Protein backbone atom coordinates (compact mmCIF):
# COMPACT_ATOMS: atom_id res chain seq x y z
CA UNK A 1 0.00 0.00 0.00
CA UNK A 2 2.84 2.37 0.82
CA UNK A 3 4.61 1.51 -2.41
CA UNK A 4 1.46 2.19 -4.41
CA UNK A 5 1.10 5.62 -2.80
CA UNK A 6 4.72 6.39 -3.56
CA UNK A 7 4.36 5.37 -7.18
CA UNK A 8 1.17 7.43 -7.48
CA UNK A 9 2.98 10.47 -6.07
CA UNK A 10 5.82 10.00 -8.55
CA UNK A 11 3.36 9.77 -11.42
CA UNK A 12 1.53 12.93 -10.28
CA UNK A 13 4.83 14.80 -9.92
CA UNK A 14 5.96 13.75 -13.39
CA UNK A 15 2.63 14.71 -14.92
CA UNK A 16 2.60 18.13 -13.25
CA UNK A 17 6.30 18.84 -13.80
CA UNK A 18 6.73 17.44 -17.29
CA UNK A 19 3.38 17.79 -18.95
CA UNK A 20 1.45 20.59 -17.20
CA UNK A 21 4.25 22.98 -16.26
CA UNK A 22 6.14 22.12 -19.43
CA UNK A 23 3.60 24.05 -21.49
CA UNK A 24 3.67 27.84 -21.61
CA UNK A 25 2.37 30.67 -23.76
CA UNK A 26 3.74 34.11 -24.73
CA UNK A 27 1.43 37.12 -24.81
CA UNK A 28 1.41 39.56 -27.77
CA UNK A 29 3.29 42.20 -25.77
CA UNK A 30 5.88 39.73 -24.50
CA UNK A 31 8.99 38.00 -25.73
CA UNK A 32 10.53 34.93 -24.12
CA UNK A 33 14.03 33.50 -23.74
CA UNK A 34 14.64 29.84 -22.89
CA UNK A 35 17.53 28.70 -20.68
CA UNK A 36 18.84 25.14 -20.27
CA UNK A 37 20.57 24.49 -16.94
CA UNK A 38 20.80 28.27 -16.54
CA UNK A 39 22.40 28.95 -19.94
CA UNK A 40 20.37 30.89 -22.50
CA UNK A 41 19.82 29.33 -25.90
CA UNK A 42 22.00 31.32 -28.31
CA UNK A 43 22.10 31.86 -32.06
CA UNK A 44 25.44 30.23 -32.73
CA UNK A 45 28.36 32.65 -32.41
CA UNK A 46 26.44 35.79 -33.27
CA UNK A 47 27.02 38.86 -31.13
CA UNK A 48 25.12 42.10 -30.65
CA UNK A 49 26.69 44.92 -32.66
CA UNK A 50 25.94 48.62 -32.28
CA UNK A 51 27.63 51.47 -34.17
CA UNK A 52 26.86 53.91 -31.33
CA UNK A 53 29.53 52.26 -29.15
CA UNK A 54 33.26 52.95 -29.39
CA UNK A 55 35.90 50.22 -29.48
CA UNK A 56 36.32 50.07 -25.71
CA UNK A 57 32.57 49.91 -25.09
CA UNK A 58 32.10 47.20 -27.72
CA UNK A 59 34.50 44.96 -25.82
CA UNK A 60 32.85 45.79 -22.51
CA UNK A 61 29.26 45.30 -23.69
CA UNK A 62 29.82 42.21 -25.85
CA UNK A 63 26.57 40.26 -25.51
CA UNK A 64 25.50 37.17 -27.50
CA UNK A 65 22.32 37.09 -29.55
CA UNK A 66 19.64 34.78 -28.15
CA UNK A 67 16.86 32.79 -29.70
CA UNK A 68 13.76 34.87 -29.02
CA UNK A 69 10.39 33.16 -28.69
CA UNK A 70 7.61 35.29 -30.13
CA UNK A 71 3.95 35.53 -29.15
CA UNK A 72 1.96 32.35 -29.37
CA UNK A 73 1.84 28.91 -27.80
CA UNK A 74 1.48 26.65 -26.12
CA UNK A 75 5.21 25.90 -26.24
CA UNK A 76 6.95 22.93 -24.64
CA UNK A 77 9.98 22.99 -22.36
CA UNK A 78 11.85 20.31 -20.46
CA UNK A 79 11.98 20.33 -16.66
CA UNK A 80 15.62 21.51 -16.69
CA UNK A 81 14.65 24.49 -18.83
CA UNK A 82 13.32 27.83 -17.63
CA UNK A 83 11.40 30.55 -19.45
CA UNK A 84 12.22 34.25 -18.99
CA UNK A 85 9.54 36.61 -20.25
CA UNK A 86 9.91 40.35 -20.79
CA UNK A 87 7.36 43.01 -21.68
CA UNK A 88 8.34 44.75 -24.95
CA UNK A 89 5.51 47.32 -24.94
CA UNK A 90 6.47 51.00 -24.84
CA UNK A 91 6.31 52.35 -21.29
CA UNK A 92 6.84 55.75 -19.67
CA UNK A 93 8.47 56.65 -16.40
CA UNK A 94 9.07 59.89 -14.54
CA UNK A 95 12.58 61.33 -14.40
CA UNK A 96 12.42 61.38 -10.62
CA UNK A 97 12.04 57.60 -10.39
CA UNK A 98 14.74 56.08 -8.21
CA UNK A 99 14.27 52.81 -6.32
CA UNK A 100 16.86 53.83 -3.70
CA UNK A 101 15.36 57.17 -2.62
CA UNK A 102 12.30 59.38 -2.89
CA UNK A 103 12.64 62.67 -4.75
CA UNK A 104 10.30 65.15 -6.41
CA UNK A 105 12.70 66.73 -8.91
CA UNK A 106 16.11 66.29 -10.51
CA UNK A 107 18.66 68.95 -9.59
CA UNK A 108 21.11 70.21 -12.19
CA UNK A 109 23.56 73.14 -12.28
CA UNK A 110 23.52 75.48 -15.27
CA UNK A 111 26.46 77.16 -16.93
CA UNK A 112 26.07 80.28 -14.77
CA UNK A 113 26.12 78.18 -11.56
CA UNK A 114 22.38 78.25 -10.99
CA UNK A 115 20.83 75.15 -9.43
CA UNK A 116 17.63 74.23 -11.24
CA UNK A 117 14.98 71.56 -10.93
CA UNK A 118 14.23 69.43 -13.98
CA UNK A 119 11.01 67.47 -14.46
CA UNK A 120 9.74 65.29 -17.26
CA UNK A 121 9.33 61.74 -18.50
CA UNK A 122 11.02 59.26 -20.78
CA UNK A 123 9.43 56.60 -22.96
CA UNK A 124 11.29 53.34 -23.37
CA UNK A 125 10.90 49.73 -24.42
CA UNK A 126 12.91 46.53 -24.15
CA UNK A 127 15.26 45.95 -27.09
CA UNK A 128 14.32 42.65 -28.72
CA UNK A 129 17.72 42.45 -30.38
CA UNK A 130 19.57 42.46 -27.06
CA UNK A 131 17.53 40.49 -24.54
CA UNK A 132 20.70 39.04 -23.05
CA UNK A 133 21.70 42.43 -21.60
CA UNK A 134 18.19 43.03 -20.29
CA UNK A 135 17.71 39.61 -18.70
CA UNK A 136 21.23 38.59 -17.71
CA UNK A 137 23.67 41.44 -18.40
CA UNK A 138 22.77 43.81 -15.55
CA UNK A 139 20.81 43.35 -12.36
CA UNK A 140 18.40 46.30 -12.83
CA UNK A 141 18.47 47.56 -16.44
CA UNK A 142 15.96 50.36 -15.94
CA UNK A 143 17.85 51.74 -12.95
CA UNK A 144 21.06 51.78 -14.99
CA UNK A 145 19.32 53.53 -17.89
CA UNK A 146 17.88 56.21 -15.59
CA UNK A 147 21.27 56.81 -14.00
CA UNK A 148 22.91 57.10 -17.42
CA UNK A 149 20.17 59.45 -18.66
CA UNK A 150 20.40 61.75 -15.63
CA UNK A 151 24.20 61.91 -15.90
CA UNK A 152 24.05 62.90 -19.58
CA UNK A 153 21.27 65.41 -18.84
CA UNK A 154 23.23 67.14 -16.07
CA UNK A 155 26.33 67.34 -18.26
CA UNK A 156 24.32 68.89 -21.10
CA UNK A 157 22.62 71.46 -18.86
CA UNK A 158 25.95 72.46 -17.32
CA UNK A 159 27.40 73.25 -20.78
CA UNK A 160 24.33 74.37 -22.68
CA UNK A 161 24.67 77.46 -24.90
CA UNK A 162 21.91 78.94 -27.03
CA UNK A 163 22.74 77.76 -30.59
CA UNK A 164 21.17 80.88 -32.11
CA UNK A 165 23.43 83.19 -30.14
CA UNK A 166 21.40 86.27 -31.05
CA UNK A 167 21.55 89.40 -28.91
CA UNK A 168 18.97 92.12 -28.59
CA UNK A 169 21.36 94.84 -29.77
CA UNK A 170 23.77 94.84 -32.69
CA UNK A 171 26.86 95.85 -30.69
CA UNK A 172 28.79 96.46 -33.88
CA UNK A 173 26.89 99.73 -34.28
CA UNK A 174 27.38 100.79 -30.66
CA UNK A 175 30.68 102.00 -29.26
CA UNK A 176 32.12 103.04 -25.94
CA UNK A 177 30.13 102.81 -22.72
CA UNK A 178 26.88 102.37 -24.65
CA UNK A 179 28.26 99.25 -26.31
CA UNK A 180 29.39 97.81 -22.98
CA UNK A 181 25.95 98.45 -21.50
CA UNK A 182 24.34 96.75 -24.49
CA UNK A 183 26.53 93.69 -24.01
CA UNK A 184 25.62 93.53 -20.31
CA UNK A 185 21.90 93.80 -21.05
CA UNK A 186 21.94 91.18 -23.78
CA UNK A 187 24.16 88.63 -22.10
CA UNK A 188 22.34 85.28 -22.05
CA UNK A 189 20.93 83.63 -18.94
CA UNK A 190 21.34 79.86 -19.09
CA UNK A 191 17.95 78.94 -17.69
CA UNK A 192 16.23 81.20 -20.22
CA UNK A 193 18.19 79.59 -23.05
CA UNK A 194 17.24 76.13 -21.76
CA UNK A 195 13.56 77.00 -21.55
CA UNK A 196 13.54 78.36 -25.10
CA UNK A 197 15.36 75.31 -26.48
CA UNK A 198 13.65 72.38 -24.74
CA UNK A 199 13.02 70.58 -28.09
CA UNK A 200 16.75 70.79 -28.89
CA UNK A 201 17.58 69.46 -25.44
CA UNK A 202 15.19 66.52 -25.89
CA UNK A 203 16.64 65.74 -29.33
CA UNK A 204 20.15 65.79 -27.88
CA UNK A 205 19.17 63.41 -25.08
CA UNK A 206 17.59 60.99 -27.55
CA UNK A 207 20.69 60.97 -29.75
CA UNK A 208 23.06 60.48 -26.80
CA UNK A 209 20.99 57.62 -25.32
CA UNK A 210 20.79 55.51 -28.47
CA UNK A 211 23.56 53.31 -27.08
CA UNK A 212 21.39 52.17 -24.14
CA UNK A 213 20.04 49.33 -26.27
CA UNK A 214 23.54 47.86 -26.60
CA UNK A 215 24.49 48.69 -23.00
CA UNK A 216 21.42 47.65 -21.03
CA UNK A 217 18.95 46.16 -23.53
CA UNK A 218 16.53 49.10 -23.28
CA UNK A 219 15.74 51.45 -26.17
CA UNK A 220 14.93 55.06 -25.41
CA UNK A 221 11.85 55.97 -27.44
CA UNK A 222 11.56 59.66 -26.51
CA UNK A 223 12.78 62.17 -23.97
CA UNK A 224 10.08 64.51 -22.68
CA UNK A 225 11.72 67.18 -20.53
CA UNK A 226 8.83 69.51 -19.85
CA UNK A 227 9.91 71.85 -17.05
CA UNK A 228 13.06 73.59 -15.85
CA UNK A 229 12.57 75.77 -12.78
CA UNK A 230 15.05 77.87 -10.78
CA UNK A 231 15.07 77.94 -6.98
CA UNK A 232 12.35 80.04 -5.38
CA UNK A 233 14.81 82.53 -3.92
CA UNK A 234 16.12 83.53 -7.37
CA UNK A 235 12.90 83.20 -9.33
CA UNK A 236 11.94 86.83 -8.64
CA UNK A 237 15.37 88.09 -9.70
CA UNK A 238 15.16 86.15 -12.95
CA UNK A 239 11.71 87.59 -13.59
CA UNK A 240 13.13 91.09 -13.17
CA UNK A 241 15.98 90.29 -15.56
CA UNK A 242 13.56 88.95 -18.14
CA UNK A 243 11.33 92.01 -17.79
CA UNK A 244 14.31 94.31 -18.29
CA UNK A 245 15.47 92.38 -21.35
CA UNK A 246 12.00 92.48 -22.83
CA UNK A 247 11.72 96.23 -22.19
CA UNK A 248 15.10 96.83 -23.82
CA UNK A 249 14.08 94.75 -26.82
CA UNK A 250 10.81 96.67 -27.13
CA UNK A 251 12.57 100.06 -26.93
CA UNK A 252 15.14 99.05 -29.50
CA UNK A 253 12.46 97.78 -31.85
CA UNK A 254 10.50 101.02 -31.49
CA UNK A 255 13.60 103.15 -32.14
CA UNK A 256 14.48 101.12 -35.20
CA UNK A 257 10.93 101.40 -36.52
CA UNK A 258 10.95 105.19 -36.06
CA UNK A 259 14.33 105.51 -37.75
CA UNK A 260 13.21 103.38 -40.70
CA UNK A 261 10.02 105.46 -40.99
CA UNK A 262 12.00 108.73 -41.06
CA UNK A 263 14.38 107.34 -43.67
CA UNK A 264 11.47 106.20 -45.83
CA UNK A 265 9.76 109.59 -45.56
CA UNK A 266 13.00 111.39 -46.47
CA UNK A 267 13.45 109.18 -49.53
CA UNK A 268 9.92 109.87 -50.66
CA UNK A 269 10.39 113.66 -50.17
CA UNK A 270 13.55 113.54 -52.30
CA UNK A 271 11.70 111.58 -55.00
CA UNK A 272 8.84 114.11 -55.02
CA UNK A 273 11.23 117.09 -55.28
CA UNK A 274 13.13 115.36 -58.09
CA UNK A 275 9.93 114.68 -59.99
CA UNK A 276 8.77 118.30 -59.58
CA UNK A 277 12.11 119.63 -60.83
CA UNK A 278 12.01 117.30 -63.82
CA UNK A 279 8.44 118.41 -64.55
CA UNK A 280 9.54 122.08 -64.57
CA UNK A 281 12.64 121.47 -66.66
CA UNK A 282 10.95 119.24 -69.25
CA UNK A 283 8.97 122.08 -71.03
CA UNK A 284 12.06 124.28 -71.14
CA UNK A 285 14.12 121.51 -72.66
CA UNK A 286 11.37 120.80 -75.16
CA UNK A 287 11.18 124.52 -76.10
CA UNK A 288 14.96 124.73 -76.47
CA UNK A 289 14.94 121.69 -78.72
CA UNK A 290 12.14 123.25 -80.81
CA UNK A 291 13.99 126.56 -81.22
CA UNK A 292 17.20 124.80 -82.15
CA UNK A 293 15.32 122.75 -84.74
CA UNK A 294 13.73 125.88 -86.25
CA UNK A 295 17.06 127.69 -86.44
CA UNK A 296 18.78 124.67 -87.94
CA UNK A 297 16.20 124.18 -90.65
CA UNK A 298 15.05 127.76 -91.41
CA UNK A 299 17.88 129.92 -90.22
CA UNK A 300 17.88 133.03 -88.05
CA UNK A 301 15.04 134.66 -90.03
CA UNK A 302 12.71 131.74 -89.37
CA UNK A 303 13.65 131.81 -85.68
CA UNK A 304 12.90 135.57 -85.46
CA UNK A 305 9.54 135.07 -87.18
CA UNK A 306 8.67 132.25 -84.79
CA UNK A 307 9.56 134.39 -81.79
CA UNK A 308 7.50 137.33 -83.16
CA UNK A 309 4.47 135.08 -83.72
CA UNK A 310 4.77 133.57 -80.24
CA UNK A 311 5.00 137.08 -78.76
CA UNK A 312 1.58 138.19 -80.06
CA UNK A 313 -0.49 136.04 -77.60
CA UNK A 314 1.70 137.27 -74.77
CA UNK A 315 1.09 140.93 -75.75
CA UNK A 316 -2.63 140.34 -75.51
CA UNK A 317 -2.25 139.09 -71.94
CA UNK A 318 0.13 141.85 -70.80
CA UNK A 319 -1.06 144.73 -68.62
CA UNK A 320 1.95 147.04 -69.27
CA UNK A 321 4.52 147.15 -72.06
CA UNK A 322 7.93 148.84 -71.82
CA UNK A 323 9.55 149.55 -75.18
CA UNK A 324 13.18 150.57 -75.64
CA UNK A 325 13.74 153.65 -77.87
CA UNK A 326 15.77 153.28 -81.02
CA UNK A 327 15.61 152.06 -84.57
CA UNK A 328 15.12 148.48 -83.38
CA UNK A 329 12.63 149.31 -80.71
CA UNK A 330 10.20 146.71 -81.95
CA UNK A 331 12.81 144.08 -81.30
CA UNK A 332 13.57 145.24 -77.75
CA UNK A 333 10.04 145.59 -76.44
CA UNK A 334 9.60 144.13 -73.02
CA UNK A 335 6.38 142.88 -71.48
CA UNK A 336 5.68 143.85 -67.92
CA UNK A 337 2.61 142.79 -65.99
CA UNK A 338 0.93 145.38 -63.84
CA UNK A 339 -2.06 145.78 -61.66
CA UNK A 340 -5.53 145.11 -62.96
CA UNK A 341 -7.09 148.04 -64.84
CA UNK A 342 -3.74 149.79 -65.57
CA UNK A 343 -3.40 151.51 -68.96
CA UNK A 344 -0.65 150.89 -71.49
CA UNK A 345 2.31 153.26 -71.07
CA UNK A 346 5.25 153.74 -73.35
CA UNK A 347 8.68 155.04 -72.51
CA UNK A 348 11.09 156.64 -74.96
CA UNK A 349 11.00 159.09 -77.87
CA UNK A 350 7.89 157.61 -79.49
XYZ file of C-alpha atoms in Angstrom:
350
model
C 0.000 0.000 0.000
C 2.843 2.368 0.824
C 4.606 1.506 -2.408
C 1.464 2.188 -4.409
C 1.099 5.622 -2.802
C 4.723 6.394 -3.557
C 4.356 5.370 -7.178
C 1.173 7.426 -7.482
C 2.977 10.467 -6.073
C 5.821 10.000 -8.553
C 3.362 9.772 -11.422
C 1.529 12.929 -10.284
C 4.834 14.798 -9.920
C 5.955 13.746 -13.387
C 2.631 14.705 -14.917
C 2.601 18.129 -13.254
C 6.304 18.839 -13.797
C 6.733 17.440 -17.293
C 3.383 17.792 -18.954
C 1.447 20.586 -17.199
C 4.252 22.976 -16.260
C 6.144 22.122 -19.431
C 3.602 24.045 -21.490
C 3.675 27.837 -21.607
C 2.375 30.674 -23.764
C 3.738 34.107 -24.727
C 1.428 37.124 -24.812
C 1.414 39.559 -27.774
C 3.293 42.197 -25.775
C 5.876 39.727 -24.496
C 8.993 37.998 -25.725
C 10.526 34.925 -24.116
C 14.027 33.504 -23.740
C 14.636 29.844 -22.893
C 17.526 28.700 -20.681
C 18.835 25.142 -20.274
C 20.565 24.488 -16.936
C 20.798 28.273 -16.545
C 22.404 28.952 -19.936
C 20.369 30.890 -22.496
C 19.825 29.333 -25.903
C 21.999 31.317 -28.314
C 22.096 31.859 -32.065
C 25.440 30.228 -32.731
C 28.359 32.652 -32.411
C 26.444 35.789 -33.270
C 27.024 38.857 -31.132
C 25.121 42.105 -30.646
C 26.694 44.921 -32.664
C 25.941 48.622 -32.283
C 27.628 51.469 -34.172
C 26.858 53.906 -31.331
C 29.529 52.265 -29.148
C 33.258 52.946 -29.394
C 35.896 50.223 -29.477
C 36.322 50.069 -25.708
C 32.574 49.910 -25.094
C 32.105 47.204 -27.721
C 34.498 44.960 -25.819
C 32.850 45.789 -22.506
C 29.265 45.296 -23.691
C 29.818 42.209 -25.851
C 26.573 40.257 -25.511
C 25.498 37.166 -27.503
C 22.319 37.087 -29.553
C 19.643 34.779 -28.147
C 16.861 32.794 -29.696
C 13.764 34.869 -29.019
C 10.393 33.162 -28.693
C 7.614 35.293 -30.133
C 3.946 35.530 -29.149
C 1.956 32.351 -29.371
C 1.844 28.912 -27.802
C 1.480 26.649 -26.118
C 5.215 25.904 -26.240
C 6.951 22.934 -24.640
C 9.983 22.992 -22.364
C 11.848 20.315 -20.460
C 11.978 20.328 -16.661
C 15.617 21.507 -16.690
C 14.654 24.485 -18.832
C 13.323 27.831 -17.635
C 11.402 30.554 -19.448
C 12.222 34.254 -18.989
C 9.536 36.606 -20.252
C 9.907 40.349 -20.793
C 7.365 43.014 -21.679
C 8.342 44.752 -24.946
C 5.514 47.321 -24.944
C 6.466 51.005 -24.838
C 6.312 52.353 -21.294
C 6.836 55.748 -19.673
C 8.468 56.645 -16.401
C 9.067 59.894 -14.541
C 12.584 61.325 -14.401
C 12.422 61.384 -10.621
C 12.043 57.605 -10.386
C 14.736 56.083 -8.213
C 14.270 52.805 -6.315
C 16.857 53.834 -3.697
C 15.359 57.172 -2.620
C 12.299 59.376 -2.892
C 12.638 62.665 -4.753
C 10.304 65.149 -6.409
C 12.701 66.729 -8.910
C 16.111 66.291 -10.514
C 18.656 68.952 -9.591
C 21.115 70.214 -12.191
C 23.563 73.139 -12.275
C 23.517 75.480 -15.268
C 26.465 77.163 -16.929
C 26.070 80.279 -14.773
C 26.116 78.183 -11.556
C 22.383 78.253 -10.994
C 20.834 75.153 -9.429
C 17.628 74.233 -11.242
C 14.981 71.563 -10.928
C 14.229 69.430 -13.981
C 11.010 67.466 -14.458
C 9.743 65.286 -17.260
C 9.334 61.743 -18.500
C 11.016 59.261 -20.783
C 9.431 56.601 -22.962
C 11.292 53.338 -23.371
C 10.898 49.728 -24.424
C 12.913 46.527 -24.150
C 15.262 45.948 -27.088
C 14.320 42.653 -28.718
C 17.716 42.454 -30.381
C 19.569 42.462 -27.056
C 17.528 40.489 -24.542
C 20.702 39.035 -23.047
C 21.698 42.432 -21.595
C 18.186 43.032 -20.291
C 17.706 39.606 -18.704
C 21.225 38.585 -17.707
C 23.667 41.442 -18.405
C 22.768 43.813 -15.546
C 20.815 43.351 -12.358
C 18.402 46.301 -12.830
C 18.471 47.561 -16.442
C 15.957 50.360 -15.936
C 17.852 51.741 -12.947
C 21.060 51.784 -14.994
C 19.316 53.533 -17.888
C 17.885 56.206 -15.590
C 21.273 56.809 -13.999
C 22.914 57.098 -17.418
C 20.170 59.449 -18.659
C 20.399 61.745 -15.625
C 24.198 61.908 -15.903
C 24.048 62.900 -19.583
C 21.268 65.407 -18.837
C 23.225 67.140 -16.074
C 26.333 67.338 -18.257
C 24.324 68.894 -21.095
C 22.615 71.458 -18.860
C 25.953 72.463 -17.324
C 27.405 73.247 -20.775
C 24.329 74.369 -22.679
C 24.669 77.456 -24.897
C 21.907 78.937 -27.030
C 22.740 77.764 -30.594
C 21.170 80.879 -32.113
C 23.430 83.186 -30.135
C 21.401 86.267 -31.050
C 21.548 89.396 -28.909
C 18.967 92.125 -28.595
C 21.361 94.837 -29.767
C 23.774 94.841 -32.685
C 26.864 95.846 -30.695
C 28.786 96.460 -33.883
C 26.888 99.735 -34.280
C 27.383 100.791 -30.658
C 30.682 102.005 -29.262
C 32.120 103.041 -25.938
C 30.126 102.805 -22.724
C 26.881 102.366 -24.647
C 28.263 99.249 -26.307
C 29.392 97.808 -22.975
C 25.948 98.455 -21.503
C 24.337 96.755 -24.493
C 26.532 93.694 -24.010
C 25.616 93.533 -20.311
C 21.898 93.801 -21.047
C 21.941 91.182 -23.781
C 24.162 88.627 -22.098
C 22.339 85.282 -22.048
C 20.928 83.631 -18.944
C 21.342 79.863 -19.092
C 17.947 78.942 -17.690
C 16.228 81.201 -20.221
C 18.185 79.590 -23.047
C 17.243 76.132 -21.760
C 13.557 77.004 -21.546
C 13.544 78.358 -25.100
C 15.358 75.314 -26.483
C 13.651 72.382 -24.744
C 13.025 70.577 -28.091
C 16.752 70.790 -28.889
C 17.584 69.462 -25.436
C 15.188 66.524 -25.889
C 16.644 65.738 -29.326
C 20.147 65.785 -27.878
C 19.174 63.406 -25.084
C 17.595 60.992 -27.547
C 20.695 60.968 -29.751
C 23.063 60.477 -26.797
C 20.995 57.623 -25.323
C 20.787 55.514 -28.471
C 23.559 53.313 -27.084
C 21.395 52.170 -24.142
C 20.042 49.329 -26.273
C 23.544 47.861 -26.597
C 24.488 48.690 -23.003
C 21.418 47.645 -21.031
C 18.951 46.165 -23.533
C 16.527 49.097 -23.284
C 15.741 51.445 -26.169
C 14.926 55.062 -25.408
C 11.852 55.965 -27.443
C 11.559 59.658 -26.508
C 12.779 62.171 -23.966
C 10.084 64.510 -22.684
C 11.724 67.183 -20.530
C 8.832 69.511 -19.850
C 9.906 71.847 -17.046
C 13.056 73.593 -15.845
C 12.567 75.773 -12.780
C 15.046 77.868 -10.778
C 15.069 77.942 -6.975
C 12.351 80.039 -5.383
C 14.809 82.534 -3.922
C 16.124 83.527 -7.373
C 12.901 83.202 -9.334
C 11.937 86.833 -8.638
C 15.374 88.094 -9.699
C 15.156 86.148 -12.947
C 11.712 87.589 -13.588
C 13.134 91.085 -13.172
C 15.978 90.292 -15.564
C 13.563 88.948 -18.143
C 11.332 92.011 -17.789
C 14.314 94.312 -18.294
C 15.468 92.381 -21.347
C 11.995 92.481 -22.832
C 11.719 96.226 -22.195
C 15.103 96.827 -23.821
C 14.083 94.748 -26.817
C 10.810 96.669 -27.134
C 12.571 100.059 -26.926
C 15.141 99.052 -29.495
C 12.462 97.780 -31.854
C 10.504 101.019 -31.485
C 13.604 103.147 -32.136
C 14.483 101.118 -35.203
C 10.931 101.398 -36.520
C 10.948 105.189 -36.056
C 14.326 105.507 -37.752
C 13.207 103.385 -40.699
C 10.025 105.462 -40.994
C 12.003 108.731 -41.059
C 14.378 107.336 -43.668
C 11.471 106.200 -45.831
C 9.757 109.587 -45.558
C 12.996 111.385 -46.471
C 13.453 109.178 -49.527
C 9.921 109.871 -50.656
C 10.390 113.664 -50.174
C 13.548 113.538 -52.297
C 11.705 111.579 -54.999
C 8.840 114.111 -55.019
C 11.231 117.094 -55.277
C 13.134 115.357 -58.086
C 9.926 114.681 -59.993
C 8.775 118.303 -59.583
C 12.112 119.634 -60.833
C 12.006 117.299 -63.819
C 8.442 118.411 -64.554
C 9.538 122.080 -64.572
C 12.636 121.465 -66.662
C 10.955 119.244 -69.254
C 8.972 122.084 -71.028
C 12.064 124.277 -71.137
C 14.121 121.511 -72.663
C 11.369 120.800 -75.159
C 11.176 124.522 -76.100
C 14.960 124.725 -76.469
C 14.940 121.685 -78.718
C 12.141 123.251 -80.809
C 13.993 126.559 -81.218
C 17.205 124.800 -82.155
C 15.323 122.750 -84.742
C 13.728 125.881 -86.251
C 17.056 127.693 -86.440
C 18.776 124.671 -87.937
C 16.196 124.178 -90.649
C 15.045 127.763 -91.414
C 17.884 129.920 -90.221
C 17.883 133.027 -88.052
C 15.042 134.662 -90.026
C 12.713 131.738 -89.365
C 13.651 131.807 -85.682
C 12.898 135.572 -85.459
C 9.539 135.069 -87.183
C 8.672 132.246 -84.794
C 9.556 134.386 -81.785
C 7.502 137.325 -83.161
C 4.466 135.079 -83.716
C 4.770 133.566 -80.237
C 5.001 137.078 -78.756
C 1.577 138.189 -80.055
C -0.493 136.044 -77.602
C 1.704 137.270 -74.774
C 1.087 140.925 -75.750
C -2.632 140.339 -75.512
C -2.252 139.085 -71.942
C 0.127 141.853 -70.804
C -1.064 144.734 -68.625
C 1.951 147.043 -69.268
C 4.523 147.148 -72.061
C 7.927 148.844 -71.818
C 9.548 149.547 -75.176
C 13.185 150.569 -75.642
C 13.737 153.650 -77.867
C 15.771 153.277 -81.016
C 15.610 152.063 -84.568
C 15.120 148.481 -83.382
C 12.630 149.311 -80.713
C 10.204 146.712 -81.952
C 12.808 144.084 -81.298
C 13.571 145.241 -77.748
C 10.036 145.590 -76.440
C 9.600 144.131 -73.025
C 6.379 142.880 -71.476
C 5.676 143.850 -67.925
C 2.609 142.788 -65.989
C 0.935 145.377 -63.839
C -2.061 145.775 -61.662
C -5.531 145.107 -62.962
C -7.091 148.042 -64.842
C -3.738 149.792 -65.573
C -3.396 151.513 -68.960
C -0.654 150.892 -71.485
C 2.311 153.263 -71.071
C 5.246 153.742 -73.347
C 8.677 155.036 -72.507
C 11.094 156.641 -74.962
C 10.996 159.093 -77.866
C 7.893 157.612 -79.494
